[in-house]
Tab-separated table of N, CA and C in Angstrom:
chain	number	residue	atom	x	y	z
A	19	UNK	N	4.518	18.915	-2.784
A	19	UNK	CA	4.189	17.554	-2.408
A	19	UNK	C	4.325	16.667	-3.641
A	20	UNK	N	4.818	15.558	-3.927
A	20	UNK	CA	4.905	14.189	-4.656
A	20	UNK	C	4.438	13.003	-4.073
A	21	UNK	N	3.968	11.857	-4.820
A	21	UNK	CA	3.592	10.965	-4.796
A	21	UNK	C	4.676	10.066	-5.255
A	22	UNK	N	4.901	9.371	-4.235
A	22	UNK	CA	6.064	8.016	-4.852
A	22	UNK	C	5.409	6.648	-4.795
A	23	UNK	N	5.463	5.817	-5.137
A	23	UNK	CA	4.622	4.158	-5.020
A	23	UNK	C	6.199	3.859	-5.340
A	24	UNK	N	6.394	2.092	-4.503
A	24	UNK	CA	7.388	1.811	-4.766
A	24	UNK	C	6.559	0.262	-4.745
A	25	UNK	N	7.533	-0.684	-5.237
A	25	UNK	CA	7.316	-2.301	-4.745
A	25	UNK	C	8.329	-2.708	-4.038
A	26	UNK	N	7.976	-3.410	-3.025
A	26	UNK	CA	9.490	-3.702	-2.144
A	26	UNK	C	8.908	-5.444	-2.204
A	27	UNK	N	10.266	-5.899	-2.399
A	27	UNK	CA	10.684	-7.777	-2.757
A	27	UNK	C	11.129	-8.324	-1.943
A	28	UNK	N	11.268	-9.516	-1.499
A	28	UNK	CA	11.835	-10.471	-0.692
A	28	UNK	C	12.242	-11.669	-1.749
A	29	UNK	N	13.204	-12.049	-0.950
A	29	UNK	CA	13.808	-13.711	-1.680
A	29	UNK	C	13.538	-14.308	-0.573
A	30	UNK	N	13.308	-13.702	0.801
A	30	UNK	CA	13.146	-15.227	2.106
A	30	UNK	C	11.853	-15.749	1.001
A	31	UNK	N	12.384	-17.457	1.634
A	31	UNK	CA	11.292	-18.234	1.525
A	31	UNK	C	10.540	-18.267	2.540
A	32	UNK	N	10.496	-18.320	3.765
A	32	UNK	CA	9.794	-18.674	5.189
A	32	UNK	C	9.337	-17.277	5.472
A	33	UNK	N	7.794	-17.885	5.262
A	33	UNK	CA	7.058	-16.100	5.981
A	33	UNK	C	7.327	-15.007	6.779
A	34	UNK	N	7.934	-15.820	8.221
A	34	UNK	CA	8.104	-15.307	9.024
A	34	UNK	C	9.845	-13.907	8.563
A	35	UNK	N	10.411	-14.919	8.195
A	35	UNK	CA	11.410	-14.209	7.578
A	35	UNK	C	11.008	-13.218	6.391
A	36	UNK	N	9.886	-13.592	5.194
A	36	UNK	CA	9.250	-12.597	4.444
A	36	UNK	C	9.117	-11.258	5.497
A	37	UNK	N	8.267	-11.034	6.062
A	37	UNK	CA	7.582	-10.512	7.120
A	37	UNK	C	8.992	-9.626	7.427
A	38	UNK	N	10.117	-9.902	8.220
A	38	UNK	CA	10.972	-9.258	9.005
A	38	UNK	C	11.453	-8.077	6.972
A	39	UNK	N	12.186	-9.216	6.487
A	39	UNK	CA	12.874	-8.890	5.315
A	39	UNK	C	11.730	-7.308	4.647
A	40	UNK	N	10.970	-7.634	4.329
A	40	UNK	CA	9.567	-6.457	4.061
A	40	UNK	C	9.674	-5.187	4.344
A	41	UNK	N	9.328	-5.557	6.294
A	41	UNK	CA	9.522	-4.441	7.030
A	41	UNK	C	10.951	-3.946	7.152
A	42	UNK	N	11.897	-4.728	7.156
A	42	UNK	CA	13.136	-3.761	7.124
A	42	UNK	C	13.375	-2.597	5.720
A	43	UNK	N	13.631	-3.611	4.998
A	43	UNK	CA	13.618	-2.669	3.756
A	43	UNK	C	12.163	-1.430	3.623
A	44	UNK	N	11.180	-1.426	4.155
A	44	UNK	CA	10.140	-0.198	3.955
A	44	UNK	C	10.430	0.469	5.112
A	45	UNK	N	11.052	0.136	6.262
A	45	UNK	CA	11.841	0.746	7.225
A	45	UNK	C	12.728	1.838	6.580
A	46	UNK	N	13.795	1.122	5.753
A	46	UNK	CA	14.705	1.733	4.988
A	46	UNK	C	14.064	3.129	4.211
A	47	UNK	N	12.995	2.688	3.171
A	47	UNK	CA	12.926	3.659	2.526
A	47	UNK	C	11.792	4.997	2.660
A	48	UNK	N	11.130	4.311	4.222
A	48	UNK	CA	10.423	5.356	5.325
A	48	UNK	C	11.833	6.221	5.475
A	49	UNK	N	12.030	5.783	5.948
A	49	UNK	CA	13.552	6.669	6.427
A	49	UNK	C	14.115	8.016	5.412
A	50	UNK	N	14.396	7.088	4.189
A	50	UNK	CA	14.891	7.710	3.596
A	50	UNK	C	13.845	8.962	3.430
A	51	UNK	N	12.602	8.994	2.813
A	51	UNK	CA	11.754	9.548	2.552
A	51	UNK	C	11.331	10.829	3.103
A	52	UNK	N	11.016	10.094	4.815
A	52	UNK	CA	10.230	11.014	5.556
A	52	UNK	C	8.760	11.673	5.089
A	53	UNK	N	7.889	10.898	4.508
A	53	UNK	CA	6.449	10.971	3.908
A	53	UNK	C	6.122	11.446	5.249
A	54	UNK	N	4.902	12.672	4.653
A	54	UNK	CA	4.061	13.698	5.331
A	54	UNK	C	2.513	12.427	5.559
A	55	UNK	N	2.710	11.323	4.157
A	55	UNK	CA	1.452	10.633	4.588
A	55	UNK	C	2.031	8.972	3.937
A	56	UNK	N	1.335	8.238	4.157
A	56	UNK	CA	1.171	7.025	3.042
A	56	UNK	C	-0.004	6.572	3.000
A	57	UNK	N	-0.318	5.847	1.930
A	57	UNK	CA	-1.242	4.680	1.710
A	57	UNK	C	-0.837	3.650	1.314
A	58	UNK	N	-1.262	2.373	2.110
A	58	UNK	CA	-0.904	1.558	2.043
A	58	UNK	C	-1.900	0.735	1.139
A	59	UNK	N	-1.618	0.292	0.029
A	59	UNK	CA	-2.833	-0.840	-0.902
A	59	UNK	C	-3.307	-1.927	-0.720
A	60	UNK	N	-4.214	-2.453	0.357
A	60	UNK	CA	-4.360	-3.809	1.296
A	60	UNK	C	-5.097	-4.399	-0.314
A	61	UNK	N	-4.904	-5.878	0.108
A	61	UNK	CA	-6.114	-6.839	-0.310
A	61	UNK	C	-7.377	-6.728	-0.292
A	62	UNK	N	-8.042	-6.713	-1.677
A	62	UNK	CA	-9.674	-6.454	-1.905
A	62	UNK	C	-10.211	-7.606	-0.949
A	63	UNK	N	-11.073	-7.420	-0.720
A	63	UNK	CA	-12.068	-8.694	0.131
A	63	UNK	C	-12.638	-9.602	-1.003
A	64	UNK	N	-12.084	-10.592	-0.306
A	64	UNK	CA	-12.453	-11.584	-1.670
A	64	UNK	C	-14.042	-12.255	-0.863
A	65	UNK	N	-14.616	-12.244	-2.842
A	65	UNK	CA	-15.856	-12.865	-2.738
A	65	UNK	C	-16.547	-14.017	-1.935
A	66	UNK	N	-15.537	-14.961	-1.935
A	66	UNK	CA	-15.653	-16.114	-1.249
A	66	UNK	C	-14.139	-16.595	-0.052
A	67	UNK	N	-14.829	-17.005	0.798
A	67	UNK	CA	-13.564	-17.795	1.862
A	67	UNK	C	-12.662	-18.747	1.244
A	68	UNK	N	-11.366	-18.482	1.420
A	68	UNK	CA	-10.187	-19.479	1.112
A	68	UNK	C	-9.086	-19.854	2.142
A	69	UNK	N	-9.491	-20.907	1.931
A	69	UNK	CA	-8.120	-21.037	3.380
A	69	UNK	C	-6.998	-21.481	2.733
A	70	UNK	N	-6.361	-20.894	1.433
A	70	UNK	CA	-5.515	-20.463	1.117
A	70	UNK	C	-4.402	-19.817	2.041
A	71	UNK	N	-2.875	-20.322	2.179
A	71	UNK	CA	-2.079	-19.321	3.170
A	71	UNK	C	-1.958	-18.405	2.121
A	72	UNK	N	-2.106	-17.893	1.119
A	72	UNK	CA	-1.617	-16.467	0.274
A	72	UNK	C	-1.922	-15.281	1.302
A	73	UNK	N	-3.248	-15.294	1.207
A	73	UNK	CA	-3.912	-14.203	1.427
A	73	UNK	C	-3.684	-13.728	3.040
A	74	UNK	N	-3.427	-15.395	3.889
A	74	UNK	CA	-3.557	-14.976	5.054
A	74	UNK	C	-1.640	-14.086	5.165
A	75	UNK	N	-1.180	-14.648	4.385
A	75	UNK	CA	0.422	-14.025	4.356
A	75	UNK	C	0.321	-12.043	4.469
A	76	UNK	N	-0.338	-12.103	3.124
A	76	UNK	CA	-0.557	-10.776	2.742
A	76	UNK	C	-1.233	-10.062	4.227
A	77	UNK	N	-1.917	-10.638	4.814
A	77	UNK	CA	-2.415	-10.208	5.453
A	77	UNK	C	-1.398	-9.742	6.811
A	78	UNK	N	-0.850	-10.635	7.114
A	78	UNK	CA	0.764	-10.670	7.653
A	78	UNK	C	1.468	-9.571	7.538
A	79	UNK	N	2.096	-9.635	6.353
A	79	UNK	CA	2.501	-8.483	5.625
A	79	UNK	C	2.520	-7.136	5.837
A	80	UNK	N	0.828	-7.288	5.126
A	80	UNK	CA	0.450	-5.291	5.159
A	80	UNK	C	0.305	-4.714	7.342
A	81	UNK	N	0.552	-5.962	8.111
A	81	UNK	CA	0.056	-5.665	9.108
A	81	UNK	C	1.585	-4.731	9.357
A	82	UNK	N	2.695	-5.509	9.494
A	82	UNK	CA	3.847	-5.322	9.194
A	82	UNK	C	4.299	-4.156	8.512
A	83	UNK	N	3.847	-3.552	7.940
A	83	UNK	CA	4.127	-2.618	7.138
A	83	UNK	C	3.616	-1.733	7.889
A	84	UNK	N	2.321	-1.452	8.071
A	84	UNK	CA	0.959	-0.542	8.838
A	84	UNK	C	2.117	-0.181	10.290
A	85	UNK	N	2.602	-1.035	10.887
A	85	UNK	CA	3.281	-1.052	11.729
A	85	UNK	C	4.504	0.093	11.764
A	86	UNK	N	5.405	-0.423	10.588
A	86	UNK	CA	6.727	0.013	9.898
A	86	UNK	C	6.564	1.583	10.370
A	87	UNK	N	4.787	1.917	9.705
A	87	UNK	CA	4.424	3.612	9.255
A	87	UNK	C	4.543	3.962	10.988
A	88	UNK	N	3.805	3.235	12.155
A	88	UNK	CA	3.529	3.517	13.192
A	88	UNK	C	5.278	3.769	13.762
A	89	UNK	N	6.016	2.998	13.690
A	89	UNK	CA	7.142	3.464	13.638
A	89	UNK	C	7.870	4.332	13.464
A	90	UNK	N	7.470	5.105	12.243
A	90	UNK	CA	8.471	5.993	12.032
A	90	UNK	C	7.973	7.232	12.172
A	91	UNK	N	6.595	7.174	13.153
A	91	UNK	CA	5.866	8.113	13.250
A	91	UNK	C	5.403	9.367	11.995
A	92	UNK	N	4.665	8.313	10.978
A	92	UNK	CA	3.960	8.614	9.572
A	92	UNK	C	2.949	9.247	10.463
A	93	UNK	N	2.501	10.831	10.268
A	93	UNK	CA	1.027	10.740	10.735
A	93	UNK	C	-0.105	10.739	10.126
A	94	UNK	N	-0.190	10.834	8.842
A	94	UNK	CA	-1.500	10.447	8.301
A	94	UNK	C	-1.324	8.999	6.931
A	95	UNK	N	-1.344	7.848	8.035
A	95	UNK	CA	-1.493	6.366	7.237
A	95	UNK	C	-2.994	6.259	6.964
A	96	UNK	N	-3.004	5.182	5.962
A	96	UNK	CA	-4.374	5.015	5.531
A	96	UNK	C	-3.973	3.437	4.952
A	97	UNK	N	-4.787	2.632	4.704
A	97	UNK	CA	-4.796	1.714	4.211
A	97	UNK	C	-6.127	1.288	3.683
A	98	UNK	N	-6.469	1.112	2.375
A	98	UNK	CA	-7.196	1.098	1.704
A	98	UNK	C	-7.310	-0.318	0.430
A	99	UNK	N	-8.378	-0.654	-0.205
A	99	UNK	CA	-8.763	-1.866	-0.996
A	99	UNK	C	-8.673	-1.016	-1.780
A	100	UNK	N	-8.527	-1.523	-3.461
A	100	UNK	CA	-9.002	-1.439	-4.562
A	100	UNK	C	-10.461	-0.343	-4.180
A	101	UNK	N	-10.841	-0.715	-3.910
A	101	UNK	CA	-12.516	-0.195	-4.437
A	101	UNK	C	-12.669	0.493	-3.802
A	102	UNK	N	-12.160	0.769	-2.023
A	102	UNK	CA	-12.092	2.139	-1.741
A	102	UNK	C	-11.281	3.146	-1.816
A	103	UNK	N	-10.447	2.887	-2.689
A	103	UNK	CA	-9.331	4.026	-3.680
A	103	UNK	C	-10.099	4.340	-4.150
A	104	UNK	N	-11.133	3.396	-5.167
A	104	UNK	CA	-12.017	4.161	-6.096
A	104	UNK	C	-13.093	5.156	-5.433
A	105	UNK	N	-13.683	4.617	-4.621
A	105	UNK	CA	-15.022	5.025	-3.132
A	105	UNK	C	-14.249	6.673	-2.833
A	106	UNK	N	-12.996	6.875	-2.552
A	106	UNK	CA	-12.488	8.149	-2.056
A	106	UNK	C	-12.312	8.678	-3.041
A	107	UNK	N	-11.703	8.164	-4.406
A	107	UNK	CA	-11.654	9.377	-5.451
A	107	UNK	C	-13.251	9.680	-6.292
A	108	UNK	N	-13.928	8.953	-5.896
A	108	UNK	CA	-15.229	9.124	-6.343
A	108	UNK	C	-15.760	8.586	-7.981
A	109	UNK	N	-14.814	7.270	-8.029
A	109	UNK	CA	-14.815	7.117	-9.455
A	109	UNK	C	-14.955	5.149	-8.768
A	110	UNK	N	-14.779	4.325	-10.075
A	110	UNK	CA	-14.636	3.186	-9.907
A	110	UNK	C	-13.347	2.555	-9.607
A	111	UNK	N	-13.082	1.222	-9.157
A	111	UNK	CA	-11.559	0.529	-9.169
A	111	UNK	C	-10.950	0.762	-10.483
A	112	UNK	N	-11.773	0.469	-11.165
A	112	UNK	CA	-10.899	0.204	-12.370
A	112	UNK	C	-10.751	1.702	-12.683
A	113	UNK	N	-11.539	3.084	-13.276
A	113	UNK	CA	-10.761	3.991	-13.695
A	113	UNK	C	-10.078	4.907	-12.411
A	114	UNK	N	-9.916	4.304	-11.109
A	114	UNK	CA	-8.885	4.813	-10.557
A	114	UNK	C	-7.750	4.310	-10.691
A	115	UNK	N	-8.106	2.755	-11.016
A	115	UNK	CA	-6.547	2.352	-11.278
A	115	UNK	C	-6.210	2.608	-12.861
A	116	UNK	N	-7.110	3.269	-13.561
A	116	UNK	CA	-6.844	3.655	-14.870
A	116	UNK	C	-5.797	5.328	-14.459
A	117	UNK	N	-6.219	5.875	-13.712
A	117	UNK	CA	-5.038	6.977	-13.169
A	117	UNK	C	-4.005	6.942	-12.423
A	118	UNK	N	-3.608	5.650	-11.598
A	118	UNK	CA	-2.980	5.221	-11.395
A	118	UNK	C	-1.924	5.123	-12.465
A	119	UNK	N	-2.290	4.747	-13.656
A	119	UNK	CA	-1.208	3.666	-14.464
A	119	UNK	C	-0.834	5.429	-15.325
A	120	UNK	N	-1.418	6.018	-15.188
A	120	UNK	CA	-1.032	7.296	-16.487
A	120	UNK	C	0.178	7.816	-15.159
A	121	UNK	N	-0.085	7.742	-13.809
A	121	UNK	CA	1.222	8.140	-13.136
A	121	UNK	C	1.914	7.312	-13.279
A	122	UNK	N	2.135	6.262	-13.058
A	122	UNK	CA	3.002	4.902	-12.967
A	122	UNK	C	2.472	3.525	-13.579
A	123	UNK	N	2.942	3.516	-14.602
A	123	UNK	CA	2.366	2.488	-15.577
A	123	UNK	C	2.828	1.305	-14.565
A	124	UNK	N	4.410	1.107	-14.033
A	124	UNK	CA	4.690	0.114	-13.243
A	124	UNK	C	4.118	-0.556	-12.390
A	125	UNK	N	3.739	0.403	-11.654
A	125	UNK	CA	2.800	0.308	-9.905
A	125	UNK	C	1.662	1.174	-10.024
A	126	UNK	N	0.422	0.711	-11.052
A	126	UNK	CA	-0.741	1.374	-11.062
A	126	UNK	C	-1.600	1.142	-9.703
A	127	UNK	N	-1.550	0.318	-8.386
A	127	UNK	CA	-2.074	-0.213	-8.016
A	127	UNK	C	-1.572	1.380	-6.702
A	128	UNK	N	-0.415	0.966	-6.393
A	128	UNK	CA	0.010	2.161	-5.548
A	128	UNK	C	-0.010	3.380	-5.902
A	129	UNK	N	0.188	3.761	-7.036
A	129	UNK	CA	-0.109	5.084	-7.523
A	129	UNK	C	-1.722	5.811	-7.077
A	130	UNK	N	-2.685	4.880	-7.855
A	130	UNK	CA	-3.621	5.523	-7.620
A	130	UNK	C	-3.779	5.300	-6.040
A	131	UNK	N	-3.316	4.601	-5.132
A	131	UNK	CA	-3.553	4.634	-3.653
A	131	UNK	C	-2.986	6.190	-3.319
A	132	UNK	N	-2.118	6.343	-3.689
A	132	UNK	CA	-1.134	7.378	-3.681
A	132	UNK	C	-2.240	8.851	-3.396
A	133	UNK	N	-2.941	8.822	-4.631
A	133	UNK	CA	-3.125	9.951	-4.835
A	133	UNK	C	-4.307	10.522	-3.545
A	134	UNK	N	-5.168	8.917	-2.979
A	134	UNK	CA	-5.756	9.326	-1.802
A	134	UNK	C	-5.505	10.667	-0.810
A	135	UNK	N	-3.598	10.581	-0.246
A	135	UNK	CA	-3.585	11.380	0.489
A	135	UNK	C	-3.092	12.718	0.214
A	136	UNK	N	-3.376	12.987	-1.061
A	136	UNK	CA	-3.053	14.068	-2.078
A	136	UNK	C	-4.446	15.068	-1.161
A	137	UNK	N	-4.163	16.887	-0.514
A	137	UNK	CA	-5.115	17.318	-0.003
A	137	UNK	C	-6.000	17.417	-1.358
A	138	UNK	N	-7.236	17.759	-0.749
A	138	UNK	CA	-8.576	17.975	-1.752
A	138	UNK	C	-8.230	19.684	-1.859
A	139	UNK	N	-8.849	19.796	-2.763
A	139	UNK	CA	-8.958	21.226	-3.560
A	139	UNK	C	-9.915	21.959	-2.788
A	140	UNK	N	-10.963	21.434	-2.193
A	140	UNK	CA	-12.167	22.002	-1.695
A	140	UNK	C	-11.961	22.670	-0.261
């Protein structure tokens, strides 16, 4: 078993087109792959309400993606915050994403998501 984290990019400007552009390309590299699992790295819950469109995008997004996995019939998805990466490896955000970065200095954020669906030893 391996752990891959990737970042996948868009140039659409228009969400809706973000959104399609996203899922095709993680379409693509579902495909290629054929992952036994993923984790997906959602947005921490932020402290306070923003009616900011960022967040509601992201939110867009990871739905889109969550989807992508339902697609390609992934059977063990997970989607997880910051802090419950840390909550499952039994450590904090930060030194899970401190193991994160010793796998992938690039994508510390997915890495340590990564390692979630890594089986337990126990």
């Amino acid at each position: 078993m391996f752990v891959e984290s990737c970042e996948i990019k868009t140039a659409e400007k228009e969400v809706f087109e973000q959104i399609i552009d996203l899922g095709r390309k993680f379409h693509s590299k579902l495909s290629g792959l054929k992952p036994e699992a993923v984790v997906l790295r959602i947005a921490d819950i932020p402290t306070r309400a923003s009616r900011a469109a960022g967040p509601r995008h992201r939110l867009m997004i990871e739905g889109a993606l969550a989807y992508v996995c339902n697609e390609q019939k992934v059977q063990n998805v997970a989607l997880c915050t910051g802090r419950e990466v840390g909550i499952e490896l039994g450590m904090s955000k930060a030194d899970a994403q401190a193991c994160g970065e010793r796998l992938d200095a690039k994508h510390p954020e997915a890495a340590s998501a990564g390692i979630v669906a890594l089986p337990s030893e126990s």
